[in-house]
Every structure is written in C-alpha cells, then in structure tokens.
Amino acid sequence: MLDDVEIKRVIRNSGYMLITQGITYISPLLILGFLIKNLGIDGFGKYAVCLAVAAYIQVVIDYGFSFTSSRAISQNRDNKNLVSNVFWMTISIKILLAVVIFPFYYFIVSYLVNDDVLKEALIFAYLLVLGNSFLPIWYYQGKENLKPIAFLNLISRAFSCALVLLFVKNKNDINIALICQSVPSLVCALIAILIPVYKQEVQNTIPKISFVKEELAAGWSMFTATLYSVILSNSAVFLLGIMTNPVIVGAYATIERVIKAFTSLFAPLTQSVYPYNCNKFKESISSGLNSVNKTAKPIMVLAALGSLFIIIAMLFYHFYWVENKIAGFLQIATLLTLWMFFSVLNNILGIQTLSAAGHSRSYSNSFKCVAIFTLILMIVLINYWQNVGAAVSMFIGELSLTILLISKVNKLVSLHKVE
C-alpha cells in the first residue's frame, strides 16, 4: 500500500516536472523561428554560443547540488534541521561561486573574444546563468512537492517569450534576447527560494564548516560527472564557433536545439523517479535495482517511440517542407536523435542506478574518460566534416558512455549477488 502511494506521488511529481522542464525547452522552440528571422543566422549562431558557454558556467555554480542536495533532502525530509542546513549551505555556496567566478569570466571574455558583439553578449549571458543556477528545483524535488516550482516556471517562461516577441526586432538585439530570458528567470528563482522560508519549512541557520566540507566532498563526483556531461552535450556548438563560422554554427544549433528540446521532456520523468530510487537503494541494493528496473522500462519505451517520431518528422520536414535545405540535415538529425536515445539510457544507468546507489565516483570516472575521448574526436572530425563531424562525435561519445556504464552496472549487480 505504501509503495502504491509512493508511485502515485512519483507520477504526480512527474506531471509537475513535465510542466517545469517542458516549458523550459518548448518555450525556446516557440520563439526559435522568430529569433532566427530577426537575429539572422549569423546572430543566432552567436546567441547559440552564448547559451553553450552559459551552460558550462552554470554547471560550475551548480556543483552537482541538483543531485546531492536533492538526495540528502529526499532521504531526510522529516529532519527539519538537516534539511535547513542543506538548503542554506546550497544557496550560500552557489552565491559565493557566482561572485568569485564572474571577475575571471569577465577577464577571459574581454581578452580572448575578438568579436565585440559576441563579447558583449557573453557578458549579458551571465544573467541567464544566475537565473538558471539559483532556481532551487533540487529542494522541491527532494521534498517531492514540485507543484509550486512547476507553476512558477510556467509563468516565468511565458513572460520570457512575450518579452522576446515584443523587444527583439533585428540582428543587433542579441543582448535584449538574453535579458528578456534572464530577468523572469531571476525573479522566479528568488520567489522559489523565499517560499520555503516564508512557510517555515526551513529554519534560519548557519551550516557548520564541517557540514559544508562533508557536502562539498559528497558533491564532487556528481559535479565532475555533470561537468563532463555538459562538455559532451554542448562542446559541438562551442567548437564549431571556434573552428568554423556563425552560419555553420547557426545551422547546426537549429537542429540540435530541436533534438535537445525533445530530450529534455524525459527530464521530468528521470528527475521525479530519482528520489524514489534513492530511497529504495537506502533500504537495500536489491530494492534499488528492482525499483530502477520497474521505473526504467516505461521511460525507455517512450525514448524509443520518441526517437522514431523525430526521425519521421525530420524526413517529412526535409523532403516536403523546407526550401533552403541545411547541408547534412538528415545525417545530423539522425545522429542527434540516436544520441538522444542513448543519453536517456545513460541517465538510467548512471544517475538512477550508480548515483542513487552511492557510486557517483564510478559514474564520474566513466564520464571523464568519454568526455576526453569525445573532445579529441570532435576536434578531428569537425576539421573534415564540420557540423556533420560534430554530430558523429556526439553519437559515438554517448554510445561509448553507454558501453562503459553497462559494465559498471553489471559489476554492481555481480557484487550484490556475491554479498
């Protein structure tokens, strides 16, 4: 009976996460054509580079707390003192990292970026980093109460879209596009932080230094794993921006943006079942593995059906709709769709299994090896095939990660059988 209640809670939270994550990625799709038209393919390419760089900085500020803080709150949600310590420790460290990183970020952008338009846009992109980094989804995820964050995010993204449509008029408005998306996110993050304080769900407390050190040590493996994940998923646009030109970047980024929007729709499912799987692994390895097996099947079926739908839609789009065809469109779209399928599978293997079972370091080491390999491969293949080479590298990298993670999970299962 209790298990049924937990499953219903997971399903309910999946729905709220679908609203949260879905609107986060669908809203950019709604204005994708508008931005390409008004900014031009060159301007959109620079805009895409800003988003890729922002993703890197966001990972550093997040420091893996999306997983470790969520797991700590989920497993100790009835311990108000511990939850309060995790809450304020996470917020405080994020603020500290954001303040410390910005001067270095500003210096690097100012002296290494030659394009004045891109340079200025990258500075404004830091606002987007702050808005996304400080949104405490991890807290609501750990408490398994995602309703407030879902509706806050919905309102925030609606305002962002409206502001972009109102104020972005031409190719000189890249900064305005970034500001229009950043300000509502910042307001949303602030309100989401204040809600548990106002409701007295958390106490006003200063975490002890020893506690902070423990949590930083616990978060290191997930931080590095997340960093390598972002390297895998965002380096294509970044390297194309360095090695080619904004037109090629814009063409590739347009396809990648659509595929990633579909990929993100699986995040509500995986993020909602993560606290559930963590609790099951806390009971026993056997309970955890059974839980992952039960929750993974419907997710992977949806991933397979979604991949098939995208490929059919891309074929229709290419042959019957678009007039100015993008070079290598079908190859890029197919490879990135396969990348999407394996990235969902890798979440099951890495996050839902290894991380939830307390083997984050093993997960991180796998990502490290694959990230280095993928970067080298991407640099080589972009020289030969440009945006198609980037897509080939993305697919091979994700497939390699799948092979590594399967071996790690099999080892975990074997150890459990021995015990």
CSV table of C-alpha atoms in Angstrom, one decimal:
chain,number,residue,atom,x,y,z
A,1,MET,CA,0.0,0.0,0.0
A,2,LEU,CA,2.8,2.4,0.9
A,3,ASP,CA,4.5,1.5,-2.3
A,4,ASP,CA,1.4,2.4,-4.3
A,5,VAL,CA,1.2,5.8,-2.5
A,6,GLU,CA,4.9,6.4,-3.3
A,7,ILE,CA,4.3,5.5,-7.0
A,8,LYS,CA,1.3,7.8,-7.2
A,9,ARG,CA,3.4,10.6,-5.7
A,10,VAL,CA,6.1,9.9,-8.3
A,11,ILE,CA,3.6,10.1,-11.1
A,12,ARG,CA,2.1,13.3,-9.8
A,13,ASN,CA,5.5,14.9,-9.5
A,14,SER,CA,6.4,13.7,-13.0
A,15,GLY,CA,3.5,15.7,-14.2
A,16,TYR,CA,4.6,18.8,-12.5
A,17,MET,CA,8.2,18.2,-13.7
A,18,LEU,CA,6.9,17.8,-17.2
A,19,ILE,CA,5.3,21.3,-16.9
A,20,THR,CA,8.6,22.7,-15.4
A,21,GLN,CA,11.0,21.1,-17.8
A,22,GLY,CA,8.7,21.0,-20.8
A,23,ILE,CA,8.1,24.8,-20.8
A,24,THR,CA,11.8,25.4,-20.2
A,25,TYR,CA,12.6,23.8,-23.6
A,26,ILE,CA,9.4,24.2,-25.5
A,27,SER,CA,9.4,28.0,-24.9
A,28,PRO,CA,12.7,28.5,-26.8
A,29,LEU,CA,11.2,26.4,-29.7
A,30,LEU,CA,8.2,28.7,-29.8
A,31,ILE,CA,10.5,31.6,-30.5
A,32,LEU,CA,13.2,29.7,-32.4
A,33,GLY,CA,11.9,30.7,-35.9
A,34,PHE,CA,11.3,34.3,-34.6
A,35,LEU,CA,14.9,34.6,-33.3
A,36,ILE,CA,16.5,33.1,-36.5
A,37,LYS,CA,14.4,35.5,-38.6
A,38,ASN,CA,15.1,38.6,-36.5
A,39,LEU,CA,18.7,37.9,-35.5
A,40,GLY,CA,19.7,36.3,-38.7
A,41,ILE,CA,21.6,33.0,-39.0
A,42,ASP,CA,24.8,34.8,-38.0
A,43,GLY,CA,23.2,36.4,-35.0
A,44,PHE,CA,21.5,33.2,-33.9
A,45,GLY,CA,24.9,31.4,-34.2
A,46,LYS,CA,26.4,33.9,-31.7
A,47,TYR,CA,23.3,33.6,-29.5
A,48,ALA,CA,23.8,29.8,-29.5
A,49,VAL,CA,27.5,30.2,-28.5
A,50,CYS,CA,26.3,32.3,-25.5
A,51,LEU,CA,23.9,29.6,-24.4
A,52,ALA,CA,26.6,26.9,-24.7
A,53,VAL,CA,29.1,29.0,-22.6
A,54,ALA,CA,26.4,29.7,-20.1
A,55,ALA,CA,25.7,26.0,-19.7
A,56,TYR,CA,29.4,25.5,-18.7
A,57,ILE,CA,29.3,28.2,-16.1
A,58,GLN,CA,26.0,27.0,-14.7
A,59,VAL,CA,27.5,23.6,-14.1
A,60,VAL,CA,30.3,25.1,-12.0
A,61,ILE,CA,27.9,27.1,-9.9
A,62,ASP,CA,25.5,24.2,-9.5
A,63,TYR,CA,28.4,22.0,-8.3
A,64,GLY,CA,26.3,18.8,-8.5
A,65,PHE,CA,23.8,20.0,-5.9
A,66,SER,CA,20.9,19.2,-8.2
A,67,PHE,CA,21.6,15.6,-7.3
A,68,THR,CA,23.4,15.6,-3.9
A,69,SER,CA,21.2,18.2,-2.2
A,70,SER,CA,18.1,16.6,-3.7
A,71,ARG,CA,19.2,13.1,-2.5
A,72,ALA,CA,20.0,14.4,1.0
A,73,ILE,CA,16.7,16.2,1.4
A,74,SER,CA,14.8,13.2,0.0
A,75,GLN,CA,16.4,10.7,2.4
A,76,ASN,CA,16.0,13.1,5.4
A,77,ARG,CA,12.9,15.1,4.6
A,78,ASP,CA,11.4,14.7,8.1
A,79,ASN,CA,14.6,16.0,9.7
A,80,LYS,CA,14.0,19.8,9.6
A,81,ASN,CA,17.4,20.7,11.0
A,82,LEU,CA,19.3,18.7,8.4
A,83,VAL,CA,17.0,19.9,5.5
A,84,SER,CA,17.6,23.5,6.7
A,85,ASN,CA,21.4,23.0,6.7
A,86,VAL,CA,21.3,21.5,3.2
A,87,PHE,CA,19.1,24.3,1.9
A,88,TRP,CA,21.2,27.2,3.3
A,89,MET,CA,24.5,25.5,2.5
A,90,THR,CA,23.5,25.0,-1.1
A,91,ILE,CA,22.2,28.6,-1.6
A,92,SER,CA,25.3,30.1,0.2
A,93,ILE,CA,27.9,28.2,-1.8
A,94,LYS,CA,26.1,29.0,-5.1
A,95,ILE,CA,26.1,32.7,-4.2
A,96,LEU,CA,29.8,32.5,-3.3
A,97,LEU,CA,30.7,30.7,-6.5
A,98,ALA,CA,28.7,33.1,-8.7
A,99,VAL,CA,30.5,36.1,-7.1
A,100,VAL,CA,34.0,34.5,-7.3
A,101,ILE,CA,33.6,33.3,-10.9
A,102,PHE,CA,32.3,36.5,-12.5
A,103,PRO,CA,35.6,38.5,-12.4
A,104,PHE,CA,37.5,35.6,-14.0
A,105,TYR,CA,34.7,35.1,-16.6
A,106,TYR,CA,34.7,38.8,-17.4
A,107,PHE,CA,38.5,38.9,-17.8
A,108,ILE,CA,38.6,35.8,-20.1
A,109,VAL,CA,35.8,37.1,-22.3
A,110,SER,CA,37.2,40.6,-22.5
A,111,TYR,CA,40.7,39.5,-23.6
A,112,LEU,CA,40.1,36.3,-25.5
A,113,VAL,CA,37.0,37.1,-27.6
A,114,ASN,CA,37.7,39.4,-30.6
A,115,ASP,CA,34.2,39.9,-31.8
A,116,ASP,CA,32.8,42.9,-30.0
A,117,VAL,CA,29.2,41.8,-30.5
A,118,LEU,CA,29.8,38.3,-29.2
A,119,LYS,CA,31.9,39.7,-26.3
A,120,GLU,CA,29.1,41.9,-25.0
A,121,ALA,CA,26.5,39.1,-25.5
A,122,LEU,CA,28.6,36.7,-23.4
A,123,ILE,CA,28.7,39.2,-20.5
A,124,PHE,CA,24.9,39.5,-20.6
A,125,ALA,CA,24.6,35.7,-20.8
A,126,TYR,CA,25.9,35.6,-17.2
A,127,LEU,CA,22.5,36.9,-16.1
A,128,LEU,CA,21.0,33.7,-17.7
A,129,VAL,CA,23.5,31.6,-15.7
A,130,LEU,CA,22.3,33.2,-12.4
A,131,GLY,CA,18.6,32.7,-13.2
A,132,ASN,CA,19.0,29.1,-14.0
A,133,SER,CA,21.6,28.3,-11.3
A,134,PHE,CA,19.6,29.7,-8.4
A,135,LEU,CA,16.3,28.1,-9.2
A,136,PRO,CA,16.0,25.6,-6.3
A,137,ILE,CA,14.4,22.7,-8.2
A,138,TRP,CA,16.6,20.4,-6.1
A,139,TYR,CA,14.8,21.4,-2.9
A,140,TYR,CA,11.3,20.8,-4.3
A,141,GLN,CA,12.4,17.6,-5.9
A,142,GLY,CA,13.8,16.3,-2.6
A,143,LYS,CA,10.6,17.2,-0.8
A,144,GLU,CA,8.7,15.6,-3.7
A,145,ASN,CA,6.5,18.7,-3.9
A,146,LEU,CA,7.0,20.1,-7.4
A,147,LYS,CA,3.7,21.9,-7.9
A,148,PRO,CA,5.0,25.4,-6.8
A,149,ILE,CA,8.1,25.3,-8.9
A,150,ALA,CA,6.2,24.0,-11.9
A,151,PHE,CA,3.8,26.9,-12.0
A,152,LEU,CA,6.4,29.5,-11.2
A,153,ASN,CA,8.5,28.2,-14.1
A,154,LEU,CA,5.5,28.2,-16.4
A,155,ILE,CA,4.8,31.9,-15.6
A,156,SER,CA,8.4,32.8,-15.9
A,157,ARG,CA,8.8,31.2,-19.4
A,158,ALA,CA,5.6,32.8,-20.6
A,159,PHE,CA,6.9,36.2,-19.7
A,160,SER,CA,10.3,35.4,-21.3
A,161,CYS,CA,8.6,34.5,-24.6
A,162,ALA,CA,6.4,37.6,-24.5
A,163,LEU,CA,9.3,39.9,-23.8
A,164,VAL,CA,11.3,38.4,-26.7
A,165,LEU,CA,8.5,38.8,-29.1
A,166,LEU,CA,7.9,42.4,-28.0
A,167,PHE,CA,11.5,43.7,-27.9
A,168,VAL,CA,13.8,41.6,-30.2
A,169,LYS,CA,13.5,43.4,-33.6
A,170,ASN,CA,16.7,42.9,-35.5
A,171,LYS,CA,20.3,41.4,-35.6
A,172,ASN,CA,21.5,44.0,-33.1
A,173,ASP,CA,19.2,42.7,-30.4
A,174,ILE,CA,21.1,39.6,-29.2
A,175,ASN,CA,21.7,41.2,-25.7
A,176,ILE,CA,18.0,42.1,-25.5
A,177,ALA,CA,17.1,38.5,-26.2
A,178,LEU,CA,19.3,37.3,-23.4
A,179,ILE,CA,18.0,39.9,-21.0
A,180,CYS,CA,14.4,39.0,-21.8
A,181,GLN,CA,15.1,35.4,-20.9
A,182,SER,CA,17.2,36.2,-17.8
A,183,VAL,CA,15.1,38.6,-15.8
A,184,PRO,CA,12.0,36.5,-15.5
A,185,SER,CA,14.2,33.5,-14.5
A,186,LEU,CA,15.9,35.5,-11.8
A,187,VAL,CA,12.6,36.7,-10.3
A,188,CYS,CA,11.2,33.1,-10.5
A,189,ALA,CA,14.4,31.8,-8.7
A,190,LEU,CA,14.0,34.4,-5.9
A,191,ILE,CA,10.4,33.6,-5.2
A,192,ALA,CA,11.1,29.9,-5.2
A,193,ILE,CA,13.8,30.4,-2.6
A,194,LEU,CA,11.6,32.6,-0.4
A,195,ILE,CA,8.6,30.2,-0.4
A,196,PRO,CA,10.1,27.6,2.0
A,197,VAL,CA,11.4,30.4,4.2
A,198,TYR,CA,8.0,32.1,4.3
A,199,LYS,CA,6.3,28.7,5.1
A,200,GLN,CA,8.9,28.0,7.7
A,201,GLU,CA,9.8,24.7,6.1
A,202,VAL,CA,13.4,25.6,6.7
A,203,GLN,CA,15.0,27.2,9.8
A,204,ASN,CA,17.2,30.3,9.6
A,205,THR,CA,20.5,28.6,10.4
A,206,ILE,CA,24.2,28.9,9.5
A,207,PRO,CA,25.6,25.5,8.5
A,208,LYS,CA,28.8,24.4,10.3
A,209,ILE,CA,32.0,24.4,8.4
A,210,SER,CA,32.4,20.6,9.0
A,211,PHE,CA,29.0,20.0,7.4
A,212,VAL,CA,29.8,22.2,4.4
A,213,LYS,CA,33.1,20.3,3.9
A,214,GLU,CA,31.2,17.0,4.0
A,215,GLU,CA,28.7,18.1,1.5
A,216,LEU,CA,31.3,19.6,-0.9
A,217,ALA,CA,33.2,16.3,-0.7
A,218,ALA,CA,30.0,14.4,-1.4
A,219,GLY,CA,29.1,16.6,-4.3
A,220,TRP,CA,32.5,16.5,-6.1
A,221,SER,CA,31.8,13.3,-8.0
A,222,MET,CA,28.4,14.5,-9.3
A,223,PHE,CA,29.9,17.9,-10.1
A,224,THR,CA,32.6,16.4,-12.3
A,225,ALA,CA,30.1,14.0,-13.8
A,226,THR,CA,27.7,16.8,-14.6
A,227,LEU,CA,30.6,18.9,-16.0
A,228,TYR,CA,31.6,16.1,-18.3
A,229,SER,CA,28.0,15.7,-19.3
A,230,VAL,CA,27.8,19.3,-20.3
A,231,ILE,CA,31.1,19.0,-22.2
A,232,LEU,CA,29.6,16.1,-24.1
A,233,SER,CA,26.3,17.8,-25.0
A,234,ASN,CA,27.5,21.4,-25.5
A,235,SER,CA,31.0,21.3,-27.0
A,236,ALA,CA,29.7,20.8,-30.5
A,237,VAL,CA,28.3,24.4,-30.7
A,238,PHE,CA,31.3,25.8,-28.8
A,239,LEU,CA,34.0,24.1,-31.0
A,240,LEU,CA,32.0,24.9,-34.2
A,241,GLY,CA,32.0,28.5,-33.1
A,242,ILE,CA,35.8,28.4,-32.7
A,243,MET,CA,36.7,26.3,-35.8
A,244,THR,CA,34.1,27.4,-38.3
A,245,ASN,CA,31.8,30.4,-38.8
A,246,PRO,CA,28.5,31.6,-37.3
A,247,VAL,CA,26.5,30.4,-40.3
A,248,ILE,CA,27.6,26.8,-39.8
A,249,VAL,CA,27.1,27.2,-36.0
A,250,GLY,CA,23.6,28.5,-36.5
A,251,ALA,CA,22.6,25.7,-38.9
A,252,TYR,CA,23.8,23.0,-36.5
A,253,ALA,CA,22.4,24.8,-33.4
A,254,THR,CA,18.9,24.9,-35.0
A,255,ILE,CA,18.8,21.1,-35.4
A,256,GLU,CA,20.5,20.5,-32.0
A,257,ARG,CA,18.0,22.8,-30.3
A,258,VAL,CA,15.0,20.8,-31.5
A,259,ILE,CA,16.5,17.5,-30.6
A,260,LYS,CA,17.5,18.7,-27.1
A,261,ALA,CA,14.0,20.1,-26.6
A,262,PHE,CA,12.7,16.6,-27.1
A,263,THR,CA,15.4,15.1,-24.9
A,264,SER,CA,14.5,17.5,-22.1
A,265,LEU,CA,11.0,16.1,-22.0
A,266,PHE,CA,12.4,13.0,-20.4
A,267,ALA,CA,13.9,15.0,-17.5
A,268,PRO,CA,10.6,15.3,-15.6
A,269,LEU,CA,10.4,11.5,-15.6
A,270,THR,CA,14.0,10.9,-14.6
A,271,GLN,CA,14.1,13.7,-12.0
A,272,SER,CA,10.9,12.6,-10.4
A,273,VAL,CA,11.9,8.9,-10.0
A,274,TYR,CA,15.4,9.8,-8.8
A,275,PRO,CA,14.4,10.5,-5.1
A,276,TYR,CA,12.2,7.3,-5.2
A,277,ASN,CA,15.2,5.2,-6.4
A,278,CYS,CA,17.5,6.8,-3.8
A,279,ASN,CA,15.1,5.8,-1.0
A,280,LYS,CA,14.9,2.2,-2.4
A,281,PHE,CA,18.7,1.9,-2.6
A,282,LYS,CA,18.8,3.2,1.0
A,283,GLU,CA,16.7,0.2,2.0
A,284,SER,CA,18.9,-2.3,0.1
A,285,ILE,CA,20.7,-2.8,-3.2
A,286,SER,CA,18.1,-5.4,-4.2
A,287,SER,CA,15.2,-3.0,-3.6
A,288,GLY,CA,17.1,-0.2,-5.5
A,289,LEU,CA,17.8,-2.4,-8.5
A,290,ASN,CA,14.2,-3.6,-8.6
A,291,SER,CA,13.0,0.0,-8.4
A,292,VAL,CA,15.2,1.1,-11.3
A,293,ASN,CA,14.1,-1.9,-13.4
A,294,LYS,CA,10.4,-1.0,-12.7
A,295,THR,CA,10.8,2.7,-13.4
A,296,ALA,CA,13.2,2.4,-16.4
A,297,LYS,CA,11.0,0.3,-18.7
A,298,PRO,CA,8.3,2.9,-19.5
A,299,ILE,CA,10.9,5.6,-19.8
A,300,MET,CA,13.0,3.6,-22.4
A,301,VAL,CA,9.8,2.7,-24.3
A,302,LEU,CA,8.9,6.3,-24.6
A,303,ALA,CA,12.5,7.1,-25.6
A,304,ALA,CA,12.3,4.6,-28.5
A,305,LEU,CA,8.9,5.8,-29.7
A,306,GLY,CA,10.1,9.5,-29.4
A,307,SER,CA,13.2,8.8,-31.4
A,308,LEU,CA,11.1,7.1,-34.1
A,309,PHE,CA,8.7,10.0,-34.2
A,310,ILE,CA,11.6,12.6,-34.5
A,311,ILE,CA,13.2,10.7,-37.4
A,312,ILE,CA,9.9,10.5,-39.3
A,313,ALA,CA,9.2,14.2,-38.6
A,314,MET,CA,12.6,15.2,-39.8
A,315,LEU,CA,12.2,13.2,-43.0
A,316,PHE,CA,8.9,14.9,-43.7
A,317,TYR,CA,10.4,18.3,-42.9
A,318,HIS,CA,13.4,17.8,-45.1
A,319,PHE,CA,11.6,16.5,-48.2
A,320,TYR,CA,8.2,18.2,-48.1
A,321,TRP,CA,8.5,21.5,-46.2
A,322,VAL,CA,11.9,23.3,-46.1
A,323,GLU,CA,13.1,25.0,-49.2
A,324,ASN,CA,16.5,26.2,-48.2
A,325,LYS,CA,18.0,22.8,-47.1
A,326,ILE,CA,20.7,22.7,-44.5
A,327,ALA,CA,23.8,20.8,-45.7
A,328,GLY,CA,23.9,17.4,-44.0
A,329,PHE,CA,20.5,17.9,-42.4
A,330,LEU,CA,19.4,14.3,-42.4
A,331,GLN,CA,22.7,13.0,-41.2
A,332,ILE,CA,22.9,15.5,-38.3
A,333,ALA,CA,19.2,15.0,-37.3
A,334,THR,CA,19.5,11.1,-37.4
A,335,LEU,CA,22.8,11.1,-35.4
A,336,LEU,CA,21.5,13.5,-32.8
A,337,THR,CA,18.2,11.5,-32.4
A,338,LEU,CA,20.3,8.4,-31.7
A,339,TRP,CA,22.3,10.5,-29.3
A,340,MET,CA,19.0,11.4,-27.5
A,341,PHE,CA,18.0,7.8,-27.1
A,342,PHE,CA,21.4,6.8,-25.6
A,343,SER,CA,21.5,9.8,-23.4
A,344,VAL,CA,18.2,8.8,-21.8
A,345,LEU,CA,19.6,5.2,-21.4
A,346,ASN,CA,22.7,6.6,-19.8
A,347,ASN,CA,20.6,8.5,-17.3
A,348,ILE,CA,19.0,5.3,-16.2
A,349,LEU,CA,22.4,3.6,-15.9
A,350,GLY,CA,24.4,6.4,-14.4
A,351,ILE,CA,22.0,8.6,-12.4
A,352,GLN,CA,19.2,6.3,-11.4
A,353,THR,CA,21.4,3.3,-10.7
A,354,LEU,CA,25.0,4.2,-9.9
A,355,SER,CA,24.4,7.6,-8.4
A,356,ALA,CA,21.3,6.6,-6.5
A,357,ALA,CA,23.2,3.5,-5.1
A,358,GLY,CA,26.0,5.8,-3.8
A,359,HIS,CA,28.5,5.0,-6.6
A,360,SER,CA,28.8,8.5,-8.0
A,361,ARG,CA,32.6,8.3,-8.3
A,362,SER,CA,32.3,5.3,-10.7
A,363,TYR,CA,29.8,7.3,-12.8
A,364,SER,CA,32.0,10.4,-12.8
A,365,ASN,CA,35.1,8.4,-13.9
A,366,SER,CA,33.2,6.9,-16.8
A,367,PHE,CA,32.1,10.4,-17.9
A,368,LYS,CA,35.7,11.7,-17.6
A,369,CYS,CA,37.1,9.1,-20.0
A,370,VAL,CA,34.3,9.6,-22.5
A,371,ALA,CA,34.4,13.4,-22.4
A,372,ILE,CA,38.2,13.5,-23.1
A,373,PHE,CA,37.8,11.0,-26.0
A,374,THR,CA,34.8,12.8,-27.4
A,375,LEU,CA,36.5,16.2,-27.4
A,376,ILE,CA,39.5,14.9,-29.2
A,377,LEU,CA,37.3,13.1,-31.7
A,378,MET,CA,35.2,16.2,-32.2
A,379,ILE,CA,38.2,18.4,-33.0
A,380,VAL,CA,39.4,15.9,-35.6
A,381,LEU,CA,36.1,15.3,-37.3
A,382,ILE,CA,35.0,19.0,-37.4
A,383,ASN,CA,38.1,19.7,-39.4
A,384,TYR,CA,36.9,17.2,-42.0
A,385,TRP,CA,33.1,17.3,-41.9
A,386,GLN,CA,32.2,20.4,-40.0
A,387,ASN,CA,28.7,20.2,-38.4
A,388,VAL,CA,28.2,16.5,-39.6
A,389,GLY,CA,31.5,15.7,-37.9
A,390,ALA,CA,30.3,17.3,-34.7
A,391,ALA,CA,27.1,15.1,-34.8
A,392,VAL,CA,29.1,11.9,-35.5
A,393,SER,CA,31.3,12.7,-32.4
A,394,MET,CA,28.3,13.3,-30.2
A,395,PHE,CA,26.8,10.0,-31.1
A,396,ILE,CA,30.0,8.0,-30.8
A,397,GLY,CA,30.7,9.6,-27.4
A,398,GLU,CA,27.3,8.8,-26.0
A,399,LEU,CA,27.4,5.2,-27.3
A,400,SER,CA,30.8,4.8,-25.7
A,401,LEU,CA,29.5,6.0,-22.4
A,402,THR,CA,26.6,3.5,-22.6
A,403,ILE,CA,29.1,0.7,-23.0
A,404,LEU,CA,31.2,1.8,-20.0
A,405,LEU,CA,28.1,2.3,-17.8
A,406,ILE,CA,26.7,-1.1,-18.6
A,407,SER,CA,30.0,-2.6,-17.4
A,408,LYS,CA,29.8,-0.6,-14.2
A,409,VAL,CA,26.2,-1.6,-13.5
A,410,ASN,CA,27.0,-5.3,-14.2
A,411,LYS,CA,29.8,-5.1,-11.7
A,412,LEU,CA,27.4,-3.6,-9.1
A,413,VAL,CA,24.9,-6.4,-9.8
A,414,SER,CA,27.6,-9.0,-9.5
A,415,LEU,CA,28.9,-7.7,-6.2
A,416,HIS,CA,25.3,-7.7,-4.9
A,417,LYS,CA,24.9,-11.4,-5.9
A,418,VAL,CA,28.2,-12.2,-4.1
A,419,GLU,CA,27.0,-10.5,-0.9
